[in-house]
Tab-separated table of C-alpha atoms and ligand atoms in Angstrom:
chain	number	residue	atom	x	y	z
A	183	MET	CA	20.412	0.241	6.095
A	184	PRO	CA	21.235	-3.216	7.257
A	185	ARG	CA	23.857	-5.469	5.053
A	186	ARG	CA	23.277	-9.127	5.642
A	187	ARG	CA	25.778	-11.527	5.313
A	188	ASN	CA	28.247	-11.384	2.426
A	189	GLU	CA	25.473	-10.584	-0.029
A	190	PRO	CA	25.700	-7.333	-2.048
A	191	ASP	CA	22.586	-4.944	-1.483
A	192	VAL	CA	20.823	-4.760	-4.423
A	193	LEU	CA	19.620	-1.029	-3.644
A	194	ILE	CA	21.827	1.155	-1.755
A	195	GLU	CA	21.023	4.817	-0.237
A	196	THR	CA	22.724	7.797	-2.545
A	197	PRO	CA	22.265	11.419	-2.347
A	198	ASP	CA	19.719	11.232	-5.469
A	199	GLY	CA	17.844	8.337	-4.002
A	200	LEU	CA	17.804	4.611	-4.223
A	201	PHE	CA	20.154	3.273	-6.433
A	202	CYS	CA	20.936	-0.130	-8.331
A	203	GLU	CA	24.788	-0.441	-8.787
A	204	ALA	CA	24.530	-3.756	-10.688
A	205	GLY	CA	21.582	-2.179	-13.057
A	206	GLY	CA	23.064	1.167	-13.397
A	207	PHE	CA	19.402	2.765	-12.546
A	208	HIS	CA	17.796	5.061	-9.731
A	209	ILE	CA	14.425	4.414	-8.531
A	210	ASP	CA	12.326	7.587	-8.215
A	211	PRO	CA	15.701	9.711	-7.620
A	212	TRP	CA	14.837	13.405	-6.790
A	213	ASN	CA	17.828	14.584	-8.784
A	214	PRO	CA	18.434	14.335	-12.293
A	215	VAL	CA	20.346	10.965	-13.497
A	216	PRO	CA	21.287	9.175	-16.341
A	217	LYS	CA	18.481	5.973	-15.880
A	218	ALA	CA	15.326	6.465	-13.489
A	219	VAL	CA	12.994	3.741	-13.416
A	220	ILE	CA	9.823	5.432	-11.908
A	221	THR	CA	6.749	3.894	-9.635
A	222	HIS	CA	4.050	6.667	-10.541
A	223	ALA	CA	4.080	9.837	-11.877
A	224	HIS	CA	3.274	11.796	-8.493
A	225	GLY	CA	5.471	14.754	-7.803
A	226	ASP	CA	7.345	13.359	-4.983
A	227	HIS	CA	8.053	10.092	-7.108
A	228	ALA	CA	8.534	11.354	-10.551
A	229	ARG	CA	11.112	14.311	-10.919
A	230	PRO	CA	11.924	15.852	-14.529
A	231	GLY	CA	15.255	16.272	-16.105
A	232	SER	CA	16.677	12.332	-16.292
A	233	ALA	CA	18.221	11.256	-19.177
A	234	ALA	CA	15.929	8.242	-19.591
A	235	TYR	CA	12.788	7.028	-17.919
A	236	LEU	CA	11.357	3.643	-17.617
A	237	CYS	CA	7.798	3.172	-16.077
A	238	ALA	CA	4.603	0.690	-16.282
A	239	GLY	CA	3.277	1.050	-19.864
A	240	PRO	CA	-0.601	2.451	-18.453
A	241	GLY	CA	1.733	5.461	-16.528
A	242	ALA	CA	3.820	6.399	-19.504
A	243	GLY	CA	1.101	9.135	-20.930
A	244	LEU	CA	0.818	10.440	-17.340
A	245	LEU	CA	4.840	11.251	-17.454
A	246	ARG	CA	4.527	12.492	-20.878
A	247	ARG	CA	1.923	14.930	-19.754
A	248	ARG	CA	3.989	15.928	-16.619
A	249	PHE	CA	7.807	15.952	-18.530
A	250	GLY	CA	7.013	16.962	-22.177
A	251	SER	CA	6.434	14.693	-25.079
A	252	ASP	CA	9.826	14.510	-26.249
A	253	THR	CA	11.242	12.947	-23.128
A	254	PRO	CA	12.567	9.637	-23.563
A	255	ILE	CA	10.132	7.482	-21.616
A	256	GLU	CA	10.237	3.566	-22.072
A	257	PRO	CA	7.052	1.990	-20.982
A	258	LEU	CA	7.176	-1.588	-19.693
A	259	PRO	CA	4.312	-3.867	-19.438
A	260	TYR	CA	3.427	-5.177	-16.031
A	261	GLY	CA	4.781	-8.378	-15.689
A	262	ARG	CA	7.662	-8.335	-18.179
A	263	PRO	CA	11.130	-9.465	-16.896
A	264	LEU	CA	13.506	-7.003	-18.821
A	265	ARG	CA	17.405	-7.449	-18.204
A	266	ILE	CA	19.559	-4.329	-17.091
A	267	GLY	CA	23.133	-4.838	-16.629
A	268	GLY	CA	23.607	-7.715	-13.984
A	269	VAL	CA	19.993	-7.824	-12.389
A	270	THR	CA	16.603	-8.264	-14.126
A	271	VAL	CA	13.660	-5.724	-13.572
A	272	SER	CA	9.893	-6.112	-13.800
A	273	LEU	CA	7.223	-3.761	-12.740
A	274	HIS	CA	3.847	-5.228	-11.007
A	275	PRO	CA	0.424	-3.199	-10.206
A	276	ALA	CA	0.369	-1.384	-6.815
A	277	GLY	CA	-3.264	-0.127	-6.967
A	278	HIS	CA	-2.266	3.442	-6.148
A	279	VAL	CA	-2.950	5.417	-9.094
A	280	LEU	CA	-3.084	4.492	-12.816
A	281	GLY	CA	0.351	2.808	-13.820
A	282	SER	CA	1.710	2.823	-10.425
A	283	ALA	CA	4.306	-0.039	-10.280
A	284	GLN	CA	6.372	-1.872	-7.646
A	285	VAL	CA	9.624	-2.493	-8.990
A	286	ARG	CA	10.978	-5.996	-8.560
A	287	ILE	CA	14.444	-6.472	-9.045
A	288	GLU	CA	16.498	-10.092	-8.648
A	289	GLY	CA	20.190	-9.712	-8.268
A	290	ALA	CA	23.013	-11.677	-6.736
A	291	GLY	CA	21.399	-9.868	-3.314
A	292	GLY	CA	18.332	-11.559	-3.953
A	293	ILE	CA	14.742	-10.149	-4.834
A	294	TRP	CA	14.142	-6.793	-3.988
A	295	VAL	CA	10.575	-5.042	-4.054
A	296	VAL	CA	10.263	-1.462	-3.997
A	297	ALA	CA	6.669	-0.872	-3.758
A	298	GLY	CA	6.345	2.915	-4.285
A	299	ASP	CA	3.119	3.980	-3.187
A	300	TYR	CA	0.461	1.334	-2.972
A	301	LYS	CA	-3.180	0.747	-1.549
A	302	ARG	CA	-4.981	-2.522	-1.285
A	303	ALA	CA	-8.828	-1.087	-1.759
A	304	ALA	CA	-10.335	-1.626	-5.043
A	305	ASP	CA	-9.942	1.450	-7.229
A	306	PRO	CA	-12.020	1.300	-10.923
A	307	SER	CA	-9.277	3.826	-12.136
A	308	CYS	CA	-6.255	1.606	-12.190
A	309	ALA	CA	-4.829	-2.174	-11.806
A	310	ALA	CA	-5.194	-3.823	-8.593
A	311	PHE	CA	-2.006	-4.046	-6.133
A	312	GLU	CA	-0.690	-8.042	-6.543
A	313	PRO	CA	1.572	-9.002	-4.068
A	314	VAL	CA	5.288	-9.956	-5.167
A	315	ARG	CA	7.188	-12.578	-2.968
A	316	CYS	CA	10.738	-11.544	-2.184
A	317	ASP	CA	13.452	-11.330	0.128
A	318	THR	CA	13.735	-7.556	0.798
A	319	PHE	CA	10.617	-5.402	0.632
A	320	VAL	CA	10.633	-1.464	0.492
A	321	THR	CA	7.524	-0.623	1.934
A	322	GLU	CA	5.894	2.814	2.195
A	323	SER	CA	4.547	4.026	5.313
A	324	THR	CA	2.584	7.095	4.503
A	325	PHE	CA	-0.035	6.014	7.410
A	326	GLY	CA	2.167	3.941	9.116
A	327	LEU	CA	0.452	4.449	12.345
A	328	PRO	CA	-2.515	1.693	13.935
A	329	ILE	CA	-4.830	4.654	14.229
A	330	TYR	CA	-4.952	4.385	10.508
A	331	ARG	CA	-8.242	2.274	9.270
A	332	TRP	CA	-10.147	3.519	6.499
A	333	ASP	CA	-13.640	2.848	5.987
A	334	ASP	CA	-14.709	0.949	2.954
A	335	THR	CA	-15.067	2.998	-0.828
A	336	ALA	CA	-18.446	2.070	-1.125
A	337	THR	CA	-19.621	4.224	2.088
A	338	LEU	CA	-17.319	7.396	1.080
A	339	MET	CA	-18.691	7.152	-2.378
A	340	ALA	CA	-22.039	7.591	-0.959
A	341	ASP	CA	-20.963	10.397	1.319
A	342	ILE	CA	-19.584	12.229	-1.794
A	343	ALA	CA	-22.841	11.614	-3.680
A	344	GLY	CA	-25.166	12.361	-0.872
A	345	TRP	CA	-23.415	15.860	-0.023
A	346	TRP	CA	-23.311	16.474	-4.061
A	347	GLN	CA	-27.168	15.623	-3.895
A	348	SER	CA	-28.132	17.743	-0.714
A	349	ASN	CA	-26.378	20.584	-2.048
A	350	ALA	CA	-27.715	20.396	-5.479
A	351	SER	CA	-31.320	20.484	-3.497
A	352	GLU	CA	-30.438	23.980	-2.024
A	353	GLY	CA	-29.058	25.508	-5.045
A	354	ARG	CA	-25.415	25.389	-3.989
A	355	SER	CA	-22.767	23.775	-5.887
A	356	SER	CA	-20.448	21.448	-4.779
A	357	VAL	CA	-16.824	21.779	-4.763
A	358	LEU	CA	-14.248	18.901	-4.069
A	359	PHE	CA	-10.679	19.365	-3.980
A	360	CYS	CA	-8.448	16.509	-4.591
A	361	TYR	CA	-5.013	15.784	-6.356
A	362	ALA	CA	-4.914	15.947	-9.904
A	363	ILE	CA	-3.461	12.553	-10.646
A	364	GLY	CA	-5.359	9.549	-9.094
A	365	LYS	CA	-7.688	11.143	-6.744
A	366	ALA	CA	-9.925	13.288	-9.444
A	367	GLN	CA	-10.240	10.213	-11.584
A	368	ARG	CA	-10.750	7.822	-8.954
A	369	VAL	CA	-13.696	9.997	-7.535
A	370	LEU	CA	-14.952	10.261	-11.330
A	371	ALA	CA	-14.575	6.543	-12.267
A	372	GLU	CA	-16.284	5.616	-9.207
A	373	LEU	CA	-19.328	8.311	-9.417
A	374	ALA	CA	-19.715	6.997	-13.112
A	375	ARG	CA	-21.199	3.582	-11.554
A	376	ASP	CA	-24.097	5.370	-10.804
A	377	THR	CA	-24.609	8.487	-12.789
A	378	ASP	CA	-23.544	10.042	-16.237
A	379	ARG	CA	-24.132	13.385	-15.336
A	380	PRO	CA	-21.590	15.316	-16.213
A	381	ALA	CA	-18.911	16.936	-13.894
A	382	PHE	CA	-16.719	20.105	-14.058
A	383	VAL	CA	-13.059	20.265	-13.321
A	384	HIS	CA	-10.414	23.036	-13.080
A	385	GLY	CA	-8.816	23.027	-16.215
A	386	MET	CA	-5.459	22.126	-15.374
A	387	MET	CA	-6.932	18.665	-14.375
A	388	LEU	CA	-8.047	17.947	-17.940
A	389	PRO	CA	-4.672	16.710	-19.328
A	390	MET	CA	-4.217	13.977	-16.611
A	391	ILE	CA	-7.889	12.933	-16.789
A	392	GLU	CA	-7.699	12.847	-20.825
A	393	ALA	CA	-4.409	10.277	-19.781
A	394	TYR	CA	-6.508	7.889	-17.833
A	395	ALA	CA	-9.186	8.246	-20.791
A	396	ASP	CA	-6.529	7.374	-23.014
A	397	GLU	CA	-5.929	4.110	-20.995
A	398	GLY	CA	-9.504	3.224	-21.289
A	399	VAL	CA	-10.566	4.463	-17.442
A	400	ALA	CA	-14.403	4.946	-17.546
A	401	MET	CA	-15.493	8.226	-15.695
A	402	LEU	CA	-17.951	10.628	-15.643
A	403	PRO	CA	-17.949	13.028	-18.752
A	404	VAL	CA	-16.214	16.213	-17.834
A	405	ARG	CA	-16.318	20.047	-18.593
A	406	SER	CA	-13.612	22.325	-17.919
A	407	ALA	CA	-15.313	24.903	-15.505
A	408	THR	CA	-12.142	27.309	-16.420
A	409	ASP	CA	-13.608	27.636	-19.700
A	410	GLN	CA	-17.428	28.322	-19.390
A	411	PRO	CA	-18.316	31.728	-20.781
A	412	ARG	CA	-18.799	34.298	-17.810
A	413	GLY	CA	-22.340	34.258	-15.985
A	414	THR	CA	-22.455	30.148	-16.594
A	415	SER	CA	-24.254	29.142	-13.527
A	416	PHE	CA	-22.835	26.367	-11.461
A	417	ALA	CA	-25.632	25.717	-9.006
A	418	ALA	CA	-26.059	21.948	-8.354
A	419	GLU	CA	-22.811	21.160	-9.890
A	420	LEU	CA	-20.035	19.226	-8.919
A	421	ILE	CA	-16.871	20.930	-9.558
A	422	LEU	CA	-13.389	19.030	-8.978
A	423	ALA	CA	-10.368	21.289	-7.826
A	424	PRO	CA	-6.727	20.934	-6.971
A	425	LEU	CA	-6.152	22.393	-3.549
A	426	MET	CA	-4.068	25.237	-4.985
A	427	ALA	CA	-6.949	26.774	-6.618
A	428	ARG	CA	-8.559	27.084	-3.182
A	429	GLY	CA	-9.033	30.534	-2.202
A	430	THR	CA	-8.187	32.197	-5.785
A	431	PRO	CA	-9.799	34.187	-7.821
A	432	TRP	CA	-10.777	31.384	-9.729
A	433	MET	CA	-13.347	29.985	-7.388
A	434	ARG	CA	-15.741	33.342	-7.879
A	435	ARG	CA	-17.165	31.947	-11.053
A	436	LEU	CA	-18.418	28.823	-8.966
A	437	GLY	CA	-21.203	31.250	-7.164
A	438	SER	CA	-22.518	29.755	-3.668
A	439	HIS	CA	-21.024	26.573	-3.130
A	440	SER	CA	-19.906	23.972	-0.037
A	441	ASP	CA	-16.122	22.906	-0.342
A	442	GLY	CA	-15.038	19.504	0.465
A	443	PHE	CA	-11.091	17.896	0.508
A	444	ALA	CA	-11.075	13.978	-0.494
A	445	SER	CA	-7.968	12.493	0.730
A	446	GLY	CA	-6.465	10.337	3.427
A	447	LEU	CA	-5.099	13.111	5.418
A	448	MET	CA	-8.857	13.884	6.121
A	449	ARG	CA	-8.054	11.417	8.913
A	450	VAL	CA	-5.343	13.846	10.524
A	451	ARG	CA	-7.076	15.903	13.203
A	452	GLY	CA	-4.850	18.748	12.738
A	453	VAL	CA	-4.851	19.062	8.774
A	454	ARG	CA	-8.883	18.750	9.254
A	455	ARG	CA	-8.759	21.388	11.696
A	456	GLN	CA	-6.218	23.873	9.963
A	457	ARG	CA	-8.107	23.666	6.469
A	458	ALA	CA	-11.342	24.083	7.746
A	459	PHE	CA	-13.304	22.561	4.396
A	460	ASP	CA	-17.137	22.264	5.245
A	461	ARG	CA	-16.736	18.399	4.686
A	462	GLY	CA	-13.605	16.166	4.821
A	463	PHE	CA	-13.771	12.908	3.023
A	464	VAL	CA	-11.346	10.084	4.118
A	465	LEU	CA	-10.267	8.808	0.785
A	466	SER	CA	-6.787	7.417	0.716
A	467	ASP	CA	-4.937	6.163	-2.070
A	468	HIS	CA	-2.118	4.529	0.273
A	469	ALA	CA	-2.568	1.253	2.425
A	470	ASP	CA	-3.953	1.744	6.065
A	471	TRP	CA	-2.265	0.417	8.992
A	472	PRO	CA	-3.844	-3.160	8.436
A	473	ALA	CA	-3.305	-3.343	4.920
A	474	LEU	CA	0.763	-2.615	5.319
A	475	LEU	CA	0.652	-5.289	7.926
A	476	GLN	CA	-1.205	-7.560	5.387
A	477	THR	CA	0.947	-6.979	2.553
A	478	ILE	CA	4.241	-7.339	4.557
A	479	ASP	CA	3.087	-10.468	5.569
A	480	GLU	CA	2.287	-11.478	1.852
A	481	THR	CA	5.573	-10.931	0.361
A	482	GLY	CA	7.110	-13.337	2.681
A	483	ALA	CA	9.854	-10.663	2.934
A	484	THR	CA	12.294	-11.530	5.225
A	485	ARG	CA	13.751	-7.990	5.684
A	486	VAL	CA	11.471	-4.827	5.451
A	487	LEU	CA	12.621	-1.263	4.819
A	488	ALA	CA	10.281	1.009	5.461
A	489	THR	CA	10.364	4.858	3.732
A	490	HIS	CA	8.025	7.906	3.178
A	491	GLY	CA	5.884	9.154	5.914
A	492	HIS	CA	5.808	6.921	9.398
A	493	ALA	CA	8.691	4.755	8.768
A	494	ASP	CA	10.105	4.679	12.115
A	495	PRO	CA	7.042	3.469	14.011
A	496	LEU	CA	6.477	0.943	11.542
A	497	ALA	CA	9.912	-0.338	11.449
A	498	ARG	CA	9.777	-0.083	15.313
A	499	TYR	CA	6.662	-2.668	15.529
A	500	LEU	CA	7.972	-4.926	12.704
A	501	ARG	CA	11.135	-5.012	14.816
A	502	GLU	CA	8.893	-6.193	18.017
A	503	GLN	CA	7.572	-8.632	15.873
A	504	GLY	CA	11.016	-10.266	15.119
A	505	MET	CA	11.709	-9.031	11.825
A	506	ASP	CA	15.255	-7.522	10.298
A	507	THR	CA	14.172	-3.912	9.734
A	508	GLY	CA	15.336	-0.958	8.707
A	509	VAL	CA	14.521	2.855	7.468
A	510	ILE	CA	14.964	4.442	4.133
A	511	ARG	CA	15.067	8.451	4.471
A	512	THR	CA	13.708	10.537	1.612
A	513	ALA	CA	13.767	14.006	0.491
A	514	TRP	CA	9.924	14.140	0.774
A	515	GLU	CA	8.994	13.254	4.402
A	516	GLY	CA	5.788	14.705	6.154
A	517	GLU	CA	3.029	16.308	4.667
A	518	GLY	CA	3.858	17.382	1.064
A	519	ALA	CA	3.331	14.287	-0.281
A	520	GLU	CA	0.513	13.759	-2.586
A	521	ASP	CA	-2.454	11.454	-1.230
B	1345	LIG	ZN1	1.405	8.715	-4.839
B	1346	LIG	ZN1	4.358	9.101	-2.123
C-alpha cells in the first residue's frame, strides 16, 4: 500500500487482514482477532472466533445466526459516529445485502472509507448505498472489468417470473439456486411486488430469511421444502436452494424441474458453460464497471485502493486516469466469493 507524505496510514495490511492501529481493530479479518469490524455477513467477510464484533444494526441478526447468539456483537446504527481509540468510526449503507456497511474511519491520516462489497442497483431487501466523501477509498472490484454491465433489475425479475410461469404451465417446478444471504431474500422481496403466492425454500435458508423478516423486509411467504411430507408435489412451484444442494439426494423430492442460477457469475462464460444450468439470471449484488467508476468519482477520493476480484485491472485503469492507486490482497481471491 503506498504511503503519502508523512501521514500515518489509517489502515495497514496484516496477515489477518486490514488493521487500524490507532483504533485497535481489524476490518473483516480472516482469522480470530480481539476486535473485528464487519462489513457484512457473507462468509468471505465475517469469520467466526473473534473476541468482539461491531457491525451495522440491521446486520446483527444475520451475524448472530451465523456465529451463535452468545457471540459478543455490538450493533451500531448507520451514520452514528463511535470513538474507538484514536479514531472515529461510522458505518454507512453499502446496498449489498441486509446490514452491509461501508466503514468510515477518521483519524490522523485523513478520512478512509472501506466499502466492503457494494452495489448501486435498487434492492428492496436492504438500505441503498450512500456515497461517503473521503480521502482514501478502499473499493471492491469483484466485477472490475469493462465487460461487466448489468441489465436493469426489473428486466431480470421479469425473466425469472416468466421462467417460473412457463415451467408451471408445463407442470414442472422451478428450482432457483442462489446464495442464502442476500440473493434469496432479494428475489423474494422483488417477487412480492407482483404476487403473494408462497415459494418453497431449502430448509437451511430459513434462518437467514427470518433475519430479514425480523428487520421488516417484505418478502413472499416461504415454506420449507425440506420439511414437507413425503410425496408432496412441487409441480408448478418455485423453490429457492443453495448451490450446495445441487445434485444431492435432497433434489429428488422436487420431481420434474427446470434449474436456474441467479448470480453475477452467470455473466462469466466459463462458469456458465461449466455449471450448465437450464437458465442463468445475471442478478448481481456487486457494482458493475460503470457503477464502480461512478462510485469512486462520487467519493471525491484522491487515492483508491482496489481489493477483492479484478483489483489489478481496476487499479491500472484508475492510474491511467491520473489517480493515486494501489491493490490490497485478500485471502479470498477468485470465484469463491459470494455474490
Ligand atoms: Zn458479499
Ligand atoms: Zn465479498
